[in-house]
């Protein structure tokens, strides 16, 4: 697989970020039973067929060192599932041993590619709630980390031009 | 001397396994749950993931429980498990400047853009035994957390990204453009699929170190720091944070972020590198799964050490370092000596007796 620097988000015909992309970002915050309930809601339509049962597998994580040399850091456990909504395939891959999450992601992708916005309304609502929960949690942790920031006072200034980095974090 | 088949012992082996289980779980204390291990013994879990070369916190916690806290054994179990799973593919290569840091310090510069973040660390407090932990109560912990979150309510959250400190050195032309390890071989190899050959390409070197055993790497790096080598490291930047994992969806062809991983990254600046051009600093690089600063720093020191043109010490010899840092290999070889060596030892015994008999005969003839 050749990778490019493409953005990891799709823009559906109606504009904005896809539900699948948003769900991927927050699905780890879902509490037990939440994912199963959403799946039950989609399955009730009778339009979904599981093409590939969820399975665990490995993805090799590839990173670049400061000299831009790529190397393999190690493998990550992921779960993968494939689903069809009518004739439209969808694929879900998510970190961890999370079969239901993989199924839900695959189902959402298939339905979204088919343009079934109505069917996905409950998922979109759940995503909005999860986004809020995750944002609150992330902000709390971020503030906690920010509270450990230190500043040094010194009479002697370092001869370093950090402006050359081209960005300020203040 | 032929091979000697051995029969019997199956019942003894089963009983030994049960005995081992009873040692772990037969006491009066409550049995540990993997999620307790994952959350409360996170450094151990991170070490198991890093050395087992598999990012899977729940499985690493389970392996740690199964191994009764033996991190080498747990890493072995985890790495064995990964051989049972299919490789679905490779993640999109990424730079670590996309890391969302929770800790970030520099020992080279005090005033770095964004400031230094101490993050979750016991580094700056005394190593005194905390007897309060004996009767730690969940209520007390919850109250303390609530107070801490309340106290930090008015603190501005961190930016999502921070610039890299070493980028500044690079832009000023103070950094060597590239380490010379592996003869500047930039091939991307996967040591889980290809055997190491020497000189190893840089990608193989970094992958090997990234899954190396913390103690072994520390010992080699320490030998170099103490004088059996030439690296005097200064930490340009040490980061602990979350890296996104990006993977291509084969149905849509889109690259998606499917989760994130906690990693530790160390960039050590070393003495002036011997380059063909102007004098510059050299850089050693360390990156590993989980929060493991000792390993990341040791990795960075070793990365820099093996870039030395003429290795004069073990820690500067790429082959020596890369063939001795893998904990599963070294532990396996060390422990294999517990297996029966009856035939080889019998042979040694016979030779020794023959030699002694010959020596005794010689003594008789001389007297």
Short mmCIF file of C-alpha atoms in Angstrom, two decimals:
data_model
loop_
_atom_site.label_atom_id
_atom_site.label_comp_id
_atom_site.label_asym_id
_atom_site.label_seq_id
_atom_site.Cartn_x
_atom_site.Cartn_y
_atom_site.Cartn_z
CA UNK A 1 0.00 0.00 0.00
CA UNK A 2 1.46 3.37 -1.04
CA UNK A 3 0.47 6.16 1.27
CA UNK A 4 0.16 9.79 0.37
CA UNK A 5 -0.34 12.70 2.68
CA UNK A 6 -4.10 12.70 2.12
CA UNK A 7 -6.30 13.91 4.92
CA UNK A 8 -7.90 11.12 6.94
CA UNK A 9 -11.40 12.45 6.53
CA UNK A 10 -14.05 12.16 3.87
CA UNK A 11 -16.41 14.87 2.85
CA UNK A 12 -19.80 13.39 2.15
CA UNK A 13 -22.01 14.93 -0.55
CA UNK A 14 -23.87 16.99 2.08
CA UNK A 15 -20.62 18.58 3.25
CA UNK A 16 -18.90 18.36 6.63
CA UNK A 17 -16.97 15.48 8.10
CA UNK A 18 -18.35 11.97 7.72
CA UNK A 19 -20.07 10.30 10.68
CA UNK A 20 -17.66 7.38 10.29
CA UNK A 21 -14.61 9.65 10.76
CA UNK A 22 -16.18 11.34 13.77
CA UNK A 23 -17.24 7.99 15.22
CA UNK A 24 -13.70 6.63 14.84
CA UNK A 25 -12.36 9.48 16.94
CA UNK A 26 -14.75 8.92 19.85
CA UNK A 27 -15.72 5.25 19.78
CA UNK A 28 -13.11 4.43 22.41
CA UNK A 29 -15.07 6.60 24.85
CA UNK A 30 -18.29 4.60 24.39
CA UNK A 31 -19.43 2.81 27.51
CA UNK A 32 -20.26 -0.89 27.59
CA UNK A 33 -23.58 -1.63 25.91
CA UNK A 34 -23.71 1.64 23.98
CA UNK A 35 -22.10 0.18 20.85
CA UNK A 36 -24.26 -2.95 21.02
CA UNK A 37 -27.42 -0.83 21.27
CA UNK A 38 -26.45 1.22 18.20
CA UNK A 39 -25.67 -1.98 16.29
CA UNK A 40 -29.05 -3.47 17.25
CA UNK A 41 -30.73 -0.33 15.92
CA UNK A 42 -29.00 -0.64 12.54
CA UNK A 43 -29.47 -4.42 12.31
CA UNK A 44 -33.22 -3.98 12.87
CA UNK A 45 -33.49 -2.46 9.37
CA UNK A 46 -32.74 -5.90 7.90
CA UNK A 47 -30.51 -4.35 5.24
CA UNK A 48 -27.16 -5.37 6.67
CA UNK A 49 -25.18 -8.53 6.00
CA UNK A 50 -21.89 -9.32 7.71
CA UNK A 51 -19.36 -10.03 4.98
CA UNK A 52 -16.45 -10.72 7.27
CA UNK A 53 -16.96 -11.54 10.94
CA UNK A 54 -14.91 -9.32 13.24
CA UNK A 55 -11.38 -10.62 13.69
CA UNK A 56 -8.28 -9.47 15.50
CA UNK A 57 -5.18 -8.74 13.49
CA UNK A 58 -2.03 -6.69 13.48
CA UNK A 59 -1.05 -3.44 11.84
CA UNK A 60 2.61 -2.56 11.74
CA UNK A 61 3.07 1.00 12.96
CA UNK A 62 5.56 2.87 10.78
CA UNK A 63 7.18 6.10 11.92
CA UNK A 64 9.91 8.44 10.71
CA UNK A 65 12.95 9.42 12.73
CA UNK A 66 14.16 13.06 12.88
CA UNK A 67 16.19 12.42 9.71
CA UNK A 68 13.03 11.30 7.90
CA UNK A 69 14.10 7.65 7.82
CA UNK A 70 11.04 5.40 8.09
CA UNK A 71 11.16 2.42 10.46
CA UNK A 72 8.72 -0.01 12.03
CA UNK A 73 8.03 0.79 15.66
CA UNK A 74 6.05 -2.37 16.37
CA UNK A 75 2.66 -3.91 15.78
CA UNK A 76 -0.69 -2.73 17.08
CA UNK A 77 -3.59 -5.02 17.87
CA UNK A 78 -6.66 -4.05 15.85
CA UNK A 79 -10.12 -5.41 15.12
CA UNK A 80 -11.48 -5.53 11.60
CA UNK A 81 -14.96 -6.28 10.21
CA UNK A 82 -16.71 -5.97 6.85
CA UNK A 83 -20.40 -5.42 6.32
CA UNK A 84 -22.73 -4.82 3.38
CA UNK A 85 -25.72 -2.51 3.44
CA UNK A 86 -27.79 -3.64 0.45
CA UNK A 87 -24.92 -4.03 -2.04
CA UNK A 88 -22.64 -1.36 -0.58
CA UNK A 89 -19.60 -2.68 1.31
CA UNK A 90 -18.23 -1.02 4.41
CA UNK A 91 -15.09 -1.72 6.40
CA UNK A 92 -14.31 -1.01 10.02
CA UNK A 93 -10.84 -1.17 11.58
CA UNK A 94 -10.20 0.05 15.11
CA UNK A 95 -7.40 -0.32 17.66
CA UNK A 96 -7.79 -3.02 20.29
CA UNK A 97 -9.83 -6.18 20.69
CA UNK A 98 -13.16 -4.53 19.95
CA UNK A 99 -15.30 -6.66 17.61
CA UNK A 100 -18.54 -4.73 18.14
CA UNK A 101 -16.82 -1.42 17.50
CA UNK A 102 -15.37 -2.76 14.24
CA UNK A 103 -18.83 -4.00 13.16
CA UNK A 104 -20.49 -0.68 13.97
CA UNK A 105 -17.84 1.28 12.08
CA UNK A 106 -18.24 -0.99 9.05
CA UNK A 107 -22.04 -0.68 9.15
CA UNK A 108 -21.90 3.11 9.48
CA UNK A 109 -19.49 3.35 6.57
CA UNK A 110 -21.68 1.21 4.31
CA UNK A 111 -24.86 3.12 5.23
CA UNK A 112 -23.15 6.46 4.80
CA UNK A 113 -21.73 5.59 1.39
CA UNK A 114 -25.25 4.56 0.42
CA UNK A 115 -26.56 7.93 1.61
CA UNK A 116 -28.85 6.53 4.33
CA UNK A 117 -28.73 9.59 6.59
CA UNK A 118 -32.05 8.78 8.30
CA UNK A 119 -30.89 5.33 9.32
CA UNK A 120 -27.78 6.89 10.85
CA UNK A 121 -29.58 9.58 12.87
CA UNK A 122 -29.30 7.66 16.20
CA UNK A 123 -25.59 7.08 15.53
CA UNK A 124 -25.07 10.76 14.74
CA UNK A 125 -26.79 11.70 18.02
CA UNK A 126 -24.60 9.27 19.95
CA UNK A 127 -21.49 10.62 18.23
CA UNK A 128 -22.41 14.18 19.27
CA UNK A 129 -22.77 13.10 22.89
CA UNK A 130 -19.54 11.13 22.80
CA UNK A 131 -17.71 14.07 21.22
CA UNK A 132 -18.82 16.28 24.10
CA UNK A 133 -17.78 13.69 26.69
CA UNK A 134 -14.43 13.15 25.04
CA UNK A 135 -13.80 16.87 24.59
CA UNK A 136 -14.51 17.50 28.28
CA UNK A 137 -12.21 14.66 29.32
CA UNK A 138 -9.44 15.74 26.94
CA UNK A 139 -9.68 19.36 28.12
CA UNK A 140 -9.41 18.28 31.75
CA UNK A 141 -6.32 16.19 31.03
CA UNK A 142 -4.86 18.96 28.91
CA UNK A 143 -5.33 21.49 31.72
CA UNK A 144 -3.80 19.01 34.14
CA UNK A 145 -0.73 18.66 31.91
CA UNK A 146 -0.63 22.44 31.42
CA UNK A 147 -0.58 22.86 35.20
CA UNK A 148 2.78 21.04 35.23
CA UNK A 149 4.36 23.58 32.89
CA UNK A 150 7.51 25.20 34.29
CA UNK A 151 9.22 28.43 33.41
CA UNK A 152 12.78 29.21 34.33
CA UNK A 153 13.89 32.66 35.36
CA UNK A 154 17.48 33.46 34.67
CA UNK A 155 19.54 36.62 34.48
CA UNK A 156 21.35 35.19 31.50
CA UNK A 157 19.39 34.64 28.33
CA UNK A 158 20.10 31.69 26.08
CA UNK A 159 21.51 32.52 22.70
CA UNK A 160 18.83 30.63 20.83
CA UNK A 161 16.54 31.99 18.17
CA UNK A 162 13.41 29.91 18.69
CA UNK A 163 11.54 32.17 16.30
CA UNK A 164 13.33 30.19 13.60
CA UNK A 165 10.92 27.38 14.42
CA UNK A 166 8.31 29.55 12.81
CA UNK A 167 5.58 29.04 15.35
CA UNK A 168 4.73 30.15 18.82
CA UNK A 169 3.04 28.05 21.43
CA UNK A 170 2.15 30.95 23.68
CA UNK B 1 26.95 -40.63 20.83
CA UNK B 2 23.33 -40.81 19.62
CA UNK B 3 20.21 -38.91 20.59
CA UNK B 4 18.54 -40.30 23.70
CA UNK B 5 14.76 -40.13 23.77
CA UNK B 6 13.23 -39.38 27.14
CA UNK B 7 9.75 -40.49 28.15
CA UNK B 8 7.57 -39.72 31.12
CA UNK B 9 7.10 -36.63 33.24
CA UNK B 10 3.82 -35.37 31.75
CA UNK B 11 2.02 -35.61 35.08
CA UNK B 12 4.93 -33.91 36.84
CA UNK B 13 4.85 -31.08 34.32
CA UNK B 14 1.11 -30.62 34.80
CA UNK B 15 1.54 -30.59 38.56
CA UNK B 16 4.40 -28.09 38.26
CA UNK B 17 2.12 -25.79 36.29
CA UNK B 18 -0.63 -26.13 38.90
CA UNK B 19 1.90 -25.48 41.67
CA UNK B 20 2.96 -22.32 39.83
CA UNK B 21 -0.68 -21.21 39.59
CA UNK B 22 -1.17 -21.84 43.31
CA UNK B 23 1.90 -19.72 44.10
CA UNK B 24 0.37 -16.87 42.09
CA UNK B 25 -3.27 -17.14 43.08
CA UNK B 26 -3.46 -19.38 46.13
CA UNK B 27 -2.89 -16.74 48.75
CA UNK B 28 -5.38 -14.89 50.93
CA UNK B 29 -5.38 -11.65 48.92
CA UNK B 30 -7.99 -10.72 46.33
CA UNK B 31 -7.19 -11.89 42.82
CA UNK B 32 -5.91 -9.18 40.50
CA UNK B 33 -8.02 -8.26 37.51
CA UNK B 34 -6.26 -7.36 34.25
CA UNK B 35 -7.90 -3.92 34.20
CA UNK B 36 -6.45 -3.18 37.65
CA UNK B 37 -3.01 -4.08 36.32
CA UNK B 38 -3.53 -2.05 33.14
CA UNK B 39 -4.54 1.07 35.05
CA UNK B 40 -2.47 0.87 38.24
CA UNK B 41 0.70 -0.90 37.07
CA UNK B 42 0.87 0.99 33.79
CA UNK B 43 4.66 1.23 33.70
CA UNK B 44 4.90 -2.56 33.84
CA UNK B 45 2.23 -2.93 31.15
CA UNK B 46 4.02 -0.39 28.94
CA UNK B 47 7.29 -2.24 29.34
CA UNK B 48 5.68 -5.55 28.37
CA UNK B 49 4.11 -3.97 25.25
CA UNK B 50 7.36 -2.31 24.25
CA UNK B 51 9.51 -5.42 24.69
CA UNK B 52 6.84 -7.73 23.31
CA UNK B 53 6.59 -5.35 20.34
CA UNK B 54 2.80 -5.37 20.39
CA UNK B 55 0.66 -2.41 21.42
CA UNK B 56 -2.25 -4.05 23.22
CA UNK B 57 -2.64 -2.79 26.80
CA UNK B 58 -5.33 -5.29 27.81
CA UNK B 59 -3.32 -8.27 26.55
CA UNK B 60 -0.11 -6.97 28.09
CA UNK B 61 -1.86 -6.67 31.45
CA UNK B 62 -3.15 -10.23 31.10
CA UNK B 63 0.33 -11.49 30.19
CA UNK B 64 1.77 -9.67 33.21
CA UNK B 65 -0.79 -11.38 35.44
CA UNK B 66 -0.09 -14.79 33.88
CA UNK B 67 3.65 -14.28 34.33
CA UNK B 68 3.11 -13.23 37.96
CA UNK B 69 4.91 -9.97 37.38
CA UNK B 70 7.90 -11.31 35.44
CA UNK B 71 8.12 -8.68 32.69
CA UNK B 72 10.47 -10.73 30.51
CA UNK B 73 8.15 -13.72 30.62
CA UNK B 74 5.13 -11.48 29.98
CA UNK B 75 6.81 -9.92 26.93
CA UNK B 76 7.63 -13.44 25.70
CA UNK B 77 3.97 -14.49 26.09
CA UNK B 78 2.79 -11.38 24.26
CA UNK B 79 5.25 -11.81 21.42
CA UNK B 80 4.26 -15.46 21.10
CA UNK B 81 0.60 -14.45 20.90
CA UNK B 82 1.26 -12.03 18.05
CA UNK B 83 2.49 -14.92 15.92
CA UNK B 84 -1.05 -16.34 16.00
CA UNK B 85 -2.59 -13.23 14.43
CA UNK B 86 -2.69 -12.19 10.77
CA UNK B 87 -0.82 -9.09 9.67
CA UNK B 88 -3.54 -6.93 8.14
CA UNK B 89 -1.16 -4.32 6.81
CA UNK B 90 1.11 -1.40 7.55
CA UNK B 91 0.18 1.95 9.03
CA UNK B 92 0.81 5.13 7.10
CA UNK B 93 4.36 6.34 7.90
CA UNK B 94 4.11 9.29 10.23
CA UNK B 95 6.29 11.90 11.80
CA UNK B 96 6.19 12.22 15.54
CA UNK B 97 5.58 15.96 15.41
CA UNK B 98 1.89 14.97 15.36
CA UNK B 99 2.29 13.63 18.91
CA UNK B 100 -0.11 15.00 21.55
CA UNK B 101 2.30 15.32 24.47
CA UNK B 102 1.50 14.94 28.16
CA UNK B 103 5.14 15.37 29.18
CA UNK B 104 7.88 17.26 27.41
CA UNK B 105 11.21 18.38 28.80
CA UNK B 106 14.53 19.60 27.48
CA UNK B 107 17.85 19.43 29.30
CA UNK B 108 19.57 21.43 26.56
CA UNK B 109 17.42 24.58 26.58
CA UNK B 110 15.37 25.94 29.44
CA UNK B 111 13.18 28.33 27.44
CA UNK B 112 11.60 26.17 24.76
CA UNK B 113 8.49 27.30 22.87
CA UNK B 114 5.46 26.20 24.84
CA UNK B 115 7.56 25.66 27.96
CA UNK B 116 8.59 22.47 29.66
CA UNK B 117 5.81 20.15 30.80
CA UNK B 118 6.65 17.92 33.72
CA UNK B 119 3.56 15.80 33.09
CA UNK B 120 2.85 12.66 35.14
CA UNK B 121 6.22 11.91 36.72
CA UNK B 122 7.76 11.12 40.10
CA UNK B 123 11.13 12.49 38.91
CA UNK B 124 11.14 15.58 41.09
CA UNK B 125 10.01 14.09 44.38
CA UNK B 126 11.94 12.08 46.94
CA UNK B 127 11.99 8.30 46.69
CA UNK B 128 10.43 7.79 50.08
CA UNK B 129 8.25 4.80 50.79
CA UNK B 130 4.63 5.97 50.97
CA UNK B 131 2.96 4.03 53.77
CA UNK B 132 -0.35 5.78 53.05
CA UNK B 133 -0.70 3.51 50.01
CA UNK B 134 -1.21 0.54 52.34
CA UNK B 135 -4.73 1.75 53.10
CA UNK B 136 -5.47 3.76 50.00
CA UNK B 137 -9.21 4.29 49.64
CA UNK B 138 -11.09 4.89 46.39
CA UNK B 139 -13.04 7.70 48.08
CA UNK B 140 -9.86 9.53 49.00
CA UNK B 141 -8.52 9.14 45.45
CA UNK B 142 -11.78 10.45 43.97
CA UNK B 143 -11.78 13.46 46.30
CA UNK B 144 -8.17 14.22 45.42
CA UNK B 145 -8.93 13.98 41.68
CA UNK B 146 -11.95 16.24 42.01
CA UNK B 147 -9.88 18.82 43.88
CA UNK B 148 -7.08 18.65 41.30
CA UNK B 149 -9.51 19.10 38.38
CA UNK B 150 -11.15 22.01 40.20
CA UNK B 151 -7.79 23.65 40.91
CA UNK B 152 -6.85 23.47 37.24
CA UNK B 153 -10.20 24.66 35.84
CA UNK B 154 -8.83 28.08 34.96
CA UNK B 155 -5.60 26.82 33.41
CA UNK B 156 -5.45 27.20 29.64
CA UNK B 157 -5.38 23.80 27.91
CA UNK B 158 -2.26 22.87 25.99
CA UNK B 159 -1.98 23.36 22.25
CA UNK B 160 -2.44 20.16 20.25
CA UNK B 161 1.14 20.25 18.96
CA UNK B 162 4.53 21.60 19.95
CA UNK B 163 7.43 22.38 17.65
CA UNK B 164 10.46 20.09 17.91
CA UNK B 165 13.49 21.53 19.67
CA UNK B 166 15.96 19.78 17.38
CA UNK B 167 14.34 21.44 14.36
CA UNK B 168 15.83 24.68 15.57
CA UNK B 169 19.33 23.16 15.65
CA UNK B 170 18.80 21.72 12.21
CA UNK B 171 17.64 25.04 10.76
CA UNK B 172 20.71 26.75 12.17
CA UNK B 173 22.90 24.14 10.50
CA UNK B 174 24.13 22.85 13.88
CA UNK B 175 23.09 19.23 13.39
CA UNK B 176 24.65 16.51 11.26
CA UNK B 177 22.30 15.84 8.38
CA UNK B 178 22.06 12.09 8.95
CA UNK B 179 23.64 9.37 11.07
CA UNK B 180 26.01 7.03 9.31
CA UNK B 181 24.75 3.75 10.82
CA UNK B 182 24.30 0.99 8.31
CA UNK B 183 26.33 2.75 5.66
CA UNK B 184 23.52 5.28 5.01
CA UNK B 185 21.28 2.44 3.91
CA UNK B 186 17.73 3.83 3.95
CA UNK B 187 15.87 0.65 2.97
CA UNK B 188 12.75 0.08 5.05
CA UNK B 189 13.08 -3.47 6.32
CA UNK B 190 10.89 -5.37 8.74
CA UNK B 191 12.92 -7.50 11.14
CA UNK B 192 9.86 -9.65 11.87
CA UNK B 193 10.05 -10.81 8.25
CA UNK B 194 13.73 -10.47 7.37
CA UNK B 195 16.70 -11.70 9.37
CA UNK B 196 19.15 -9.06 10.54
CA UNK B 197 22.27 -8.75 8.41
CA UNK B 198 25.20 -6.49 9.14
CA UNK B 199 25.76 -3.67 8.63
CA UNK B 200 22.02 -3.33 9.26
CA UNK B 201 20.04 -0.56 7.59
CA UNK B 202 18.98 2.22 9.91
CA UNK B 203 15.34 1.07 9.82
CA UNK B 204 16.34 -2.39 11.07
CA UNK B 205 18.54 -0.86 13.75
CA UNK B 206 15.76 1.36 15.09
CA UNK B 207 13.15 -1.42 14.97
CA UNK B 208 15.47 -3.75 16.88
CA UNK B 209 16.18 -1.14 19.54
CA UNK B 210 12.50 -0.17 19.79
CA UNK B 211 11.65 -3.70 20.92
CA UNK B 212 14.80 -4.21 22.97
CA UNK B 213 14.81 -5.09 26.63
CA UNK B 214 15.05 -2.08 28.91
CA UNK B 215 17.65 -3.48 31.30
CA UNK B 216 19.92 -4.80 28.57
CA UNK B 217 19.80 -1.55 26.65
CA UNK B 218 20.37 0.45 29.81
CA UNK B 219 23.46 -1.62 30.68
CA UNK B 220 25.01 -1.10 27.25
CA UNK B 221 24.12 2.61 27.13
CA UNK B 222 25.41 3.09 30.68
CA UNK B 223 28.73 1.50 29.76
CA UNK B 224 29.05 4.04 26.97
CA UNK B 225 28.12 7.01 29.17
CA UNK B 226 30.59 5.96 31.87
CA UNK B 227 33.58 5.99 29.56
CA UNK B 228 33.51 2.73 27.60
CA UNK B 229 32.41 4.86 24.69
CA UNK B 230 32.26 8.46 23.62
CA UNK B 231 28.63 9.58 23.90
CA UNK B 232 27.99 12.33 26.42
CA UNK B 233 24.27 12.80 25.88
CA UNK B 234 22.28 15.96 26.48
CA UNK B 235 18.54 15.50 26.14
CA UNK B 236 17.43 17.92 23.46
CA UNK B 237 13.86 16.82 24.00
CA UNK B 238 12.06 14.03 25.80
CA UNK B 239 8.38 13.57 25.07
CA UNK B 240 5.68 11.27 26.34
CA UNK B 241 2.43 11.49 24.46
CA UNK B 242 -0.11 10.03 22.10
CA UNK B 243 0.62 9.23 18.48
CA UNK B 244 -2.25 8.63 16.06
CA UNK B 245 -2.27 5.36 14.11
CA UNK B 246 -3.29 5.97 10.51
CA UNK B 247 -4.39 3.14 8.24
CA UNK B 248 -5.79 2.89 4.74
CA UNK B 249 -9.39 1.67 4.46
CA UNK B 250 -9.37 -0.75 1.53
CA UNK B 251 -13.02 -0.09 0.67
CA UNK B 252 -12.79 3.69 0.33
CA UNK B 253 -9.05 4.08 -0.25
CA UNK B 254 -9.05 6.77 2.47
CA UNK B 255 -6.47 6.97 5.24
CA UNK B 256 -8.20 6.94 8.63
CA UNK B 257 -6.99 7.52 12.16
CA UNK B 258 -8.04 4.29 13.88
CA UNK B 259 -6.74 5.01 17.36
CA UNK B 260 -3.72 6.31 19.18
CA UNK B 261 -0.79 4.91 21.11
CA UNK B 262 1.14 6.18 24.08
CA UNK B 263 4.83 6.45 23.19
CA UNK B 264 8.04 7.87 24.64
CA UNK B 265 10.48 9.73 22.42
CA UNK B 266 14.00 10.87 23.24
CA UNK B 267 16.32 12.97 21.10
CA UNK B 268 19.80 13.21 22.56
CA UNK B 269 22.33 15.70 21.33
CA UNK B 270 25.85 14.43 21.51
CA UNK B 271 29.29 15.88 21.08
CA UNK B 272 30.37 17.35 17.83
CA UNK B 273 30.01 14.80 15.09
CA UNK B 274 32.88 13.93 12.84
CA UNK B 275 31.55 15.00 9.50
CA UNK B 276 33.15 15.88 6.22
CA UNK B 277 31.75 19.40 6.39
CA UNK B 278 31.62 21.92 9.24
CA UNK B 279 31.62 20.81 12.88
CA UNK B 280 28.12 19.92 14.05
CA UNK B 281 26.23 18.21 16.82
CA UNK B 282 25.15 14.63 16.27
CA UNK B 283 21.80 13.24 17.34
CA UNK B 284 20.69 9.94 18.78
CA UNK B 285 17.06 8.89 18.54
CA UNK B 286 14.88 6.75 20.77
CA UNK B 287 11.21 5.86 20.42
CA UNK B 288 9.25 3.09 22.09
CA UNK B 289 5.72 2.03 22.97
CA UNK B 290 4.35 3.23 26.30
CA UNK B 291 5.82 5.45 28.97
CA UNK B 292 9.39 4.23 29.38
CA UNK B 293 11.87 7.09 29.59
CA UNK B 294 14.84 4.98 30.63
CA UNK B 295 14.48 2.82 27.56
CA UNK B 296 13.94 5.73 25.17
CA UNK B 297 17.06 7.54 26.47
CA UNK B 298 19.14 4.34 26.40
CA UNK B 299 17.94 3.68 22.86
CA UNK B 300 18.91 7.19 21.78
CA UNK B 301 22.37 6.82 23.32
CA UNK B 302 22.90 3.46 21.61
CA UNK B 303 21.60 4.82 18.30
CA UNK B 304 24.21 7.54 18.51
CA UNK B 305 26.93 5.19 19.80
CA UNK B 306 26.67 2.72 16.93
CA UNK B 307 26.99 5.58 14.46
CA UNK B 308 30.64 5.91 15.52
CA UNK B 309 32.79 5.30 12.48
CA UNK B 310 35.40 3.07 14.13
CA UNK B 311 33.79 1.12 16.98
CA UNK B 312 36.21 0.84 19.90
CA UNK B 313 33.84 -0.54 22.55
CA UNK B 314 30.99 -3.07 22.59
CA UNK B 315 28.34 -0.33 22.81
CA UNK B 316 29.68 1.25 19.61
CA UNK B 317 29.57 -2.00 17.67
CA UNK B 318 26.27 -2.23 15.81
CA UNK B 319 26.34 -6.01 15.55
CA UNK B 320 27.20 -6.44 19.23
CA UNK B 321 24.42 -4.10 20.35
CA UNK B 322 21.66 -5.35 18.05
CA UNK B 323 22.31 -9.03 18.70
CA UNK B 324 22.25 -8.63 22.48
CA UNK B 325 19.39 -6.24 23.29
CA UNK B 326 16.43 -8.49 22.54
CA UNK B 327 15.08 -9.68 25.87
CA UNK B 328 13.16 -12.63 24.52
CA UNK B 329 16.17 -14.00 22.65
CA UNK B 330 18.62 -13.45 25.48
CA UNK B 331 16.29 -14.74 28.15
CA UNK B 332 15.48 -17.78 26.02
CA UNK B 333 19.13 -18.57 25.48
CA UNK B 334 19.97 -18.04 29.15
CA UNK B 335 17.10 -20.25 30.30
CA UNK B 336 17.67 -22.97 27.75
CA UNK B 337 20.56 -24.12 29.93
CA UNK B 338 17.93 -25.42 32.35
CA UNK B 339 16.89 -27.98 29.73
CA UNK B 340 18.49 -31.42 29.79
CA UNK B 341 22.07 -31.44 28.52
CA UNK B 342 22.61 -35.01 29.69
CA UNK B 343 24.13 -36.33 26.47
CA UNK B 344 26.62 -33.50 25.94
CA UNK B 345 27.56 -33.49 29.60
CA UNK B 346 27.99 -37.28 29.61
CA UNK B 347 30.37 -36.88 26.67
CA UNK B 348 32.36 -34.21 28.55
CA UNK B 349 32.42 -36.45 31.61
CA UNK B 350 33.78 -39.39 29.60
CA UNK B 351 36.51 -37.22 28.07
CA UNK B 352 37.51 -35.85 31.45
CA UNK B 353 37.70 -39.36 32.96
CA UNK B 354 39.79 -40.57 30.02
CA UNK B 355 42.15 -37.60 30.40
CA UNK B 356 42.48 -38.22 34.14
CA UNK B 357 43.08 -41.93 33.51
CA UNK B 358 45.79 -41.05 30.96
CA UNK B 359 47.38 -38.62 33.40
CA UNK B 360 47.39 -41.28 36.14
CA UNK B 361 49.02 -43.77 33.76
CA UNK B 362 51.71 -41.22 32.89
CA UNK B 363 52.38 -40.64 36.59
CA UNK B 364 52.79 -44.43 37.11
CA UNK B 365 55.28 -44.71 34.21
CA UNK B 366 57.30 -41.74 35.49
CA UNK B 367 57.45 -43.18 39.03
#
